[in-house]
Amino acid sequence: MSDYKKVKDYMTRNVSTVDPDMPIEEIKRIIKTTGHDGFPVEKDGQIVGIITEKDMALKIASAKYEDVPLSHMRISTIMTDNVITADISESKVQVLKKMVENHIGGIPIMDGDKIVGMVTMEDILEEIVSDIAEPTTHKRRKA
């Protein structure tokens, strides 16, 4: 598997972010219409969390929120606020390792303090399959 590509070479650019004060019902609608299962949460230009379908399912179903109507919940209530990120200069193997170690399916890509992209497990696996499918052109040296 080739590791020469950096995450910037295959990340999704122009990432949509959501506001921590957005109602849960609104993020559910956005997830349904976009087909994305999660979004970085941004406030004042800084990532403050990430919200995924998994976060919503786990936290809404928990006893802590059992009696709270969805109309009263905001993203900030159930988002993951300890966001794992990757730097734009990291390789696909570095990013994959970070995702596997942290049991996450998507990771925001940062250039300093600014979010510049997003990579999912599917993106990385597509890159790996693409590498495997490409014929090798290495020439053998005669000994």
Backbone as CSV, one residue per row, in Angstrom:
resi,resn,N_x,N_y,N_z,CA_x,CA_y,CA_z,C_x,C_y,C_z
1,MET,0.846,-1.177,0.000,0.000,0.000,0.000,0.887,1.233,0.000
2,SER,0.688,2.096,-0.935,1.471,3.318,-1.033,1.023,4.318,0.008
3,ASP,1.979,4.996,0.609,1.658,5.958,1.652,2.085,7.364,1.231
4,TYR,2.390,7.566,-0.049,2.917,8.849,-0.477,1.880,9.952,-0.474
5,LYS,0.615,9.620,-0.626,-0.423,10.647,-0.654,-0.697,11.180,0.742
6,LYS,-0.828,12.479,0.795,-1.209,13.130,2.039,-2.721,13.262,2.059
7,VAL,-3.255,13.454,3.243,-4.703,13.539,3.401,-5.291,14.676,2.559
8,LYS,-4.506,15.712,2.316,-4.994,16.837,1.508,-5.291,16.422,0.067
9,ASP,-4.711,15.308,-0.381,-4.900,14.848,-1.754,-6.241,14.169,-1.996
10,TYR,-6.939,13.776,-0.941,-8.207,13.080,-1.161,-9.310,13.466,-0.173
11,MET,-9.073,14.485,0.629,-10.099,14.917,1.582,-11.243,15.617,0.848
12,THR,-12.391,15.649,1.488,-13.510,16.436,0.994,-13.274,17.860,1.442
13,ARG,-13.323,18.763,0.489,-13.110,20.187,0.801,-14.464,20.878,0.968
14,ASN,-14.440,22.137,1.330,-15.667,22.927,1.509,-16.628,22.214,2.455
15,VAL,-16.137,21.903,3.627,-16.900,21.164,4.621,-17.976,22.053,5.236
16,SER,-19.180,21.511,5.306,-20.259,22.205,5.997,-20.112,21.953,7.485
17,THR,-20.250,23.016,8.251,-20.225,22.883,9.701,-21.582,23.312,10.240
18,VAL,-21.836,22.964,11.482,-23.093,23.340,12.123,-22.797,24.085,13.411
19,ASP,-23.793,24.827,13.874,-23.674,25.652,15.065,-24.098,24.848,16.302
20,PRO,-23.409,25.012,17.421,-23.767,24.245,18.617,-25.169,24.556,19.150
21,ASP,-25.718,25.714,18.796,-27.052,26.086,19.269,-28.173,25.586,18.359
22,MET,-27.805,24.887,17.281,-28.818,24.362,16.358,-29.644,23.276,17.052
23,PRO,-30.966,23.302,16.845,-31.806,22.245,17.432,-31.487,20.876,16.825
24,ILE,-31.647,19.846,17.636,-31.411,18.474,17.192,-32.303,18.122,16.008
25,GLU,-33.526,18.588,16.023,-34.435,18.295,14.906,-33.885,18.832,13.581
26,GLU,-33.204,19.970,13.627,-32.621,20.555,12.416,-31.444,19.718,11.904
27,ILE,-30.574,19.273,12.795,-29.436,18.457,12.353,-29.918,17.114,11.824
28,LYS,-30.972,16.565,12.397,-31.543,15.328,11.856,-31.990,15.536,10.413
29,ARG,-32.623,16.684,10.135,-33.082,17.000,8.777,-31.890,17.156,7.831
30,ILE,-30.854,17.839,8.281,-29.655,18.051,7.447,-28.979,16.720,7.128
31,ILE,-28.860,15.864,8.111,-28.247,14.542,7.892,-29.057,13.763,6.865
32,LYS,-30.365,13.821,6.988,-31.229,13.084,6.057,-31.111,13.625,4.639
33,THR,-31.078,14.940,4.471,-31.044,15.517,3.116,-29.665,15.448,2.467
34,THR,-28.596,15.502,3.265,-27.246,15.476,2.674,-26.685,14.068,2.519
35,GLY,-27.164,13.143,3.338,-26.604,11.799,3.320,-25.335,11.664,4.140
36,HIS,-24.857,12.770,4.723,-23.684,12.708,5.602,-24.147,12.274,6.981
37,ASP,-23.315,11.504,7.677,-23.757,11.039,8.993,-23.149,11.835,10.140
38,GLY,-22.440,12.902,9.820,-21.887,13.737,10.870,-21.330,15.039,10.335
39,PHE,-21.176,15.995,11.246,-20.679,17.317,10.888,-19.827,17.891,12.010
40,PRO,-18.772,18.611,11.635,-18.036,19.364,12.655,-18.937,20.476,13.193
41,VAL,-18.772,20.776,14.473,-19.531,21.842,15.112,-18.564,23.006,15.316
42,GLU,-18.959,24.168,14.792,-18.057,25.311,14.792,-18.742,26.519,15.424
43,LYS,-17.987,27.234,16.241,-18.477,28.469,16.835,-17.344,29.491,16.789
44,ASP,-17.648,30.656,16.274,-16.660,31.737,16.167,-15.379,31.283,15.458
45,GLY,-15.555,30.474,14.397,-14.422,30.042,13.591,-13.577,28.932,14.189
46,GLN,-13.989,28.376,15.322,-13.237,27.309,15.979,-14.092,26.050,16.080
47,ILE,-13.466,24.900,15.884,-14.191,23.637,16.068,-14.365,23.407,17.569
48,VAL,-15.616,23.232,17.961,-15.923,23.005,19.378,-16.488,21.606,19.615
49,GLY,-16.729,20.878,18.534,-17.281,19.542,18.688,-17.527,18.884,17.351
50,ILE,-18.101,17.703,17.422,-18.529,16.993,16.224,-19.825,16.280,16.588
51,ILE,-20.766,16.248,15.661,-22.051,15.596,15.897,-22.248,14.525,14.836
52,THR,-22.582,13.333,15.272,-22.815,12.224,14.350,-24.149,11.565,14.675
53,GLU,-24.621,10.769,13.741,-25.834,9.992,14.007,-25.634,9.093,15.217
54,LYS,-24.444,8.546,15.348,-24.144,7.662,16.484,-24.269,8.435,17.796
55,ASP,-23.732,9.665,17.846,-23.875,10.505,19.043,-25.347,10.691,19.390
56,MET,-26.123,11.026,18.370,-27.546,11.276,18.607,-28.240,10.027,19.136
57,ALA,-27.997,8.907,18.508,-28.657,7.664,18.925,-28.284,7.294,20.356
58,LEU,-26.996,7.325,20.661,-26.537,6.929,21.989,-27.047,7.868,23.083
59,LYS,-26.962,9.150,22.815,-27.307,10.104,23.862,-28.800,10.330,24.001
60,ILE,-29.517,10.348,22.905,-30.974,10.519,22.993,-31.601,9.310,23.687
61,ALA,-31.042,8.139,23.444,-31.587,6.911,24.041,-31.162,6.716,25.496
62,SER,-30.195,7.495,25.957,-29.721,7.305,27.331,-30.751,7.799,28.344
63,ALA,-30.695,7.235,29.513,-31.632,7.597,30.582,-31.534,9.078,30.933
64,LYS,-30.354,9.648,30.788,-30.141,11.060,31.124,-31.066,11.979,30.327
65,TYR,-31.362,11.621,29.075,-32.173,12.475,28.202,-33.562,11.891,27.928
66,GLU,-33.890,10.835,28.624,-35.132,10.110,28.358,-36.378,10.995,28.402
67,ASP,-36.432,11.917,29.340,-37.628,12.753,29.497,-37.489,14.143,28.874
68,VAL,-36.407,14.367,28.121,-36.195,15.674,27.496,-36.751,15.633,26.075
69,PRO,-37.701,16.507,25.759,-38.232,16.533,24.389,-37.144,16.959,23.401
70,LEU,-37.134,16.355,22.217,-36.147,16.711,21.195,-36.171,18.197,20.884
71,SER,-37.339,18.809,20.966,-37.455,20.232,20.659,-36.662,21.108,21.635
72,HIS,-36.283,20.566,22.788,-35.502,21.310,23.775,-34.004,21.010,23.693
73,MET,-33.631,20.063,22.851,-32.218,19.678,22.751,-31.511,20.482,21.668
74,ARG,-30.277,20.814,21.950,-29.411,21.496,20.997,-28.218,20.587,20.705
75,ILE,-27.536,20.869,19.613,-26.347,20.087,19.258,-25.351,20.076,20.417
76,SER,-25.176,21.209,21.065,-24.206,21.301,22.165,-24.507,20.316,23.292
77,THR,-25.767,19.895,23.408,-26.164,18.958,24.458,-25.591,17.567,24.218
78,ILE,-25.508,17.162,22.958,-25.141,15.766,22.687,-23.914,15.581,21.795
79,MET,-23.296,16.681,21.371,-22.111,16.549,20.517,-20.944,15.984,21.315
80,THR,-19.981,15.427,20.601,-18.718,15.032,21.196,-17.841,16.268,21.187
81,ASP,-17.383,16.685,22.358,-16.602,17.924,22.389,-15.093,17.704,22.408
82,ASN,-14.656,16.475,22.556,-13.232,16.163,22.469,-12.970,15.680,21.043
83,VAL,-12.761,16.621,20.130,-12.671,16.296,18.711,-11.274,15.819,18.343
84,ILE,-11.222,14.652,17.712,-9.975,14.124,17.160,-9.852,14.709,15.762
85,THR,-8.727,15.337,15.470,-8.514,15.933,14.156,-7.218,15.401,13.553
86,ALA,-7.035,15.679,12.272,-5.789,15.330,11.581,-5.260,16.587,10.907
87,ASP,-3.972,16.646,10.761,-3.343,17.774,10.085,-3.302,17.505,8.582
88,ILE,-3.385,18.556,7.813,-3.411,18.453,6.352,-2.163,17.753,5.796
89,SER,-1.078,17.749,6.550,0.169,17.138,6.073,0.289,15.650,6.398
90,GLU,-0.681,15.098,7.144,-0.589,13.688,7.534,-0.884,12.760,6.350
91,SER,-0.299,11.574,6.412,-0.513,10.568,5.367,-1.802,9.806,5.637
92,LYS,-2.235,9.061,4.620,-3.462,8.273,4.798,-3.302,7.210,5.879
93,VAL,-2.128,6.645,6.016,-1.900,5.628,7.044,-1.950,6.262,8.439
94,GLN,-1.365,7.449,8.581,-1.425,8.147,9.869,-2.872,8.456,10.248
95,VAL,-3.647,8.922,9.288,-5.047,9.269,9.555,-5.862,8.015,9.840
96,LEU,-5.649,6.961,9.064,-6.355,5.704,9.292,-6.055,5.172,10.698
97,LYS,-4.802,5.204,11.086,-4.411,4.731,12.415,-5.126,5.536,13.499
98,LYS,-5.182,6.849,13.334,-5.858,7.714,14.301,-7.348,7.369,14.391
99,MET,-7.968,7.114,13.244,-9.395,6.792,13.221,-9.658,5.438,13.882
100,VAL,-8.838,4.445,13.580,-9.016,3.106,14.152,-8.790,3.145,15.662
101,GLU,-7.724,3.794,16.101,-7.413,3.858,17.528,-8.502,4.559,18.332
102,ASN,-9.186,5.514,17.704,-10.206,6.296,18.409,-11.631,5.862,18.079
103,HIS,-11.771,4.799,17.275,-13.085,4.246,16.926,-14.001,5.306,16.311
104,ILE,-13.463,6.044,15.334,-14.260,7.082,14.675,-14.326,6.820,13.177
105,GLY,-15.406,7.252,12.557,-15.615,7.003,11.136,-15.310,8.191,10.241
106,GLY,-15.061,9.343,10.851,-14.748,10.541,10.084,-13.888,11.462,10.930
107,ILE,-13.059,12.254,10.250,-12.128,13.104,10.987,-11.949,14.442,10.263
108,PRO,-12.109,15.553,10.996,-11.863,16.862,10.394,-10.372,17.039,10.105
109,ILE,-10.081,17.666,8.975,-8.702,17.929,8.580,-8.424,19.415,8.810
110,MET,-7.330,19.662,9.513,-7.011,21.019,9.930,-5.737,21.531,9.257
111,ASP,-5.717,22.828,9.009,-4.511,23.543,8.599,-4.344,24.627,9.654
112,GLY,-3.543,24.315,10.661,-3.468,25.188,11.836,-4.762,25.069,12.615
113,ASP,-5.422,26.208,12.852,-6.684,26.212,13.596,-7.899,26.199,12.685
114,LYS,-7.684,26.115,11.378,-8.783,26.218,10.422,-9.140,24.850,9.841
115,ILE,-10.427,24.543,9.824,-10.872,23.295,9.196,-10.842,23.486,7.684
116,VAL,-10.158,22.572,6.996,-10.020,22.686,5.544,-10.585,21.478,4.806
117,GLY,-10.988,20.460,5.566,-11.526,19.277,4.912,-12.050,18.273,5.908
118,MET,-12.515,17.163,5.342,-13.053,16.065,6.147,-12.697,14.776,5.420
119,VAL,-12.353,13.760,6.169,-12.064,12.450,5.594,-12.851,11.415,6.382
120,THR,-13.443,10.483,5.661,-14.158,9.386,6.305,-13.380,8.093,6.104
121,MET,-13.768,7.093,6.853,-13.158,5.767,6.701,-13.361,5.292,5.259
122,GLU,-14.524,5.567,4.699,-14.812,5.175,3.313,-13.832,5.833,2.342
123,ASP,-13.513,7.126,2.558,-12.547,7.820,1.696,-11.195,7.115,1.710
124,ILE,-10.736,6.761,2.899,-9.424,6.117,3.026,-9.437,4.736,2.394
125,LEU,-10.491,3.973,2.644,-10.572,2.630,2.061,-10.628,2.690,0.535
126,GLU,-11.320,3.681,-0.023,-11.338,3.849,-1.482,-9.944,4.131,-2.007
127,GLU,-9.170,4.945,-1.288,-7.793,5.247,-1.687,-6.932,3.987,-1.650
128,ILE,-7.097,3.189,-0.617,-6.305,1.964,-0.478,-6.650,0.986,-1.600
129,VAL,-7.934,0.804,-1.877,-8.361,-0.088,-2.966,-7.828,0.427,-4.294
130,SER,-7.859,1.737,-4.490,-7.332,2.338,-5.712,-5.844,2.045,-5.865
131,ASP,-5.099,2.144,-4.753,-3.661,1.840,-4.783,-3.417,0.387,-5.164
132,ILE,-4.233,-0.503,-4.613,-4.070,-1.930,-4.887,-4.410,-2.238,-6.345
133,ALA,-5.433,-1.557,-6.864,-5.890,-1.816,-8.225,-4.934,-1.281,-9.283
134,GLU,-4.142,-0.254,-8.942,-3.204,0.301,-9.912,-2.068,-0.673,-10.139
135,PRO,-1.738,-0.920,-11.395,-0.614,-1.829,-11.664,0.701,-1.199,-11.214
136,THR,1.571,-2.015,-10.677,2.874,-1.506,-10.254,3.774,-1.392,-11.469
137,THR,4.578,-0.378,-11.455,5.476,-0.144,-12.588,6.933,-0.168,-12.144
138,HIS,7.186,-0.811,-11.009,8.563,-0.888,-10.512,9.373,-1.814,-11.422
139,LYS,10.551,-1.372,-11.766,11.448,-2.192,-12.556,12.417,-2.877,-11.615
140,ARG,12.654,-4.143,-11.879,13.615,-4.888,-11.065,15.024,-4.584,-11.545
141,ARG,15.887,-4.443,-10.595,17.299,-4.257,-10.931,17.962,-5.620,-11.028
142,LYS,18.838,-5.748,-11.970,19.599,-6.988,-12.073,20.700,-6.972,-11.049
143,ALA,20.867,-8.089,-10.386,21.890,-8.187,-9.339,23.265,-8.357,-9.902
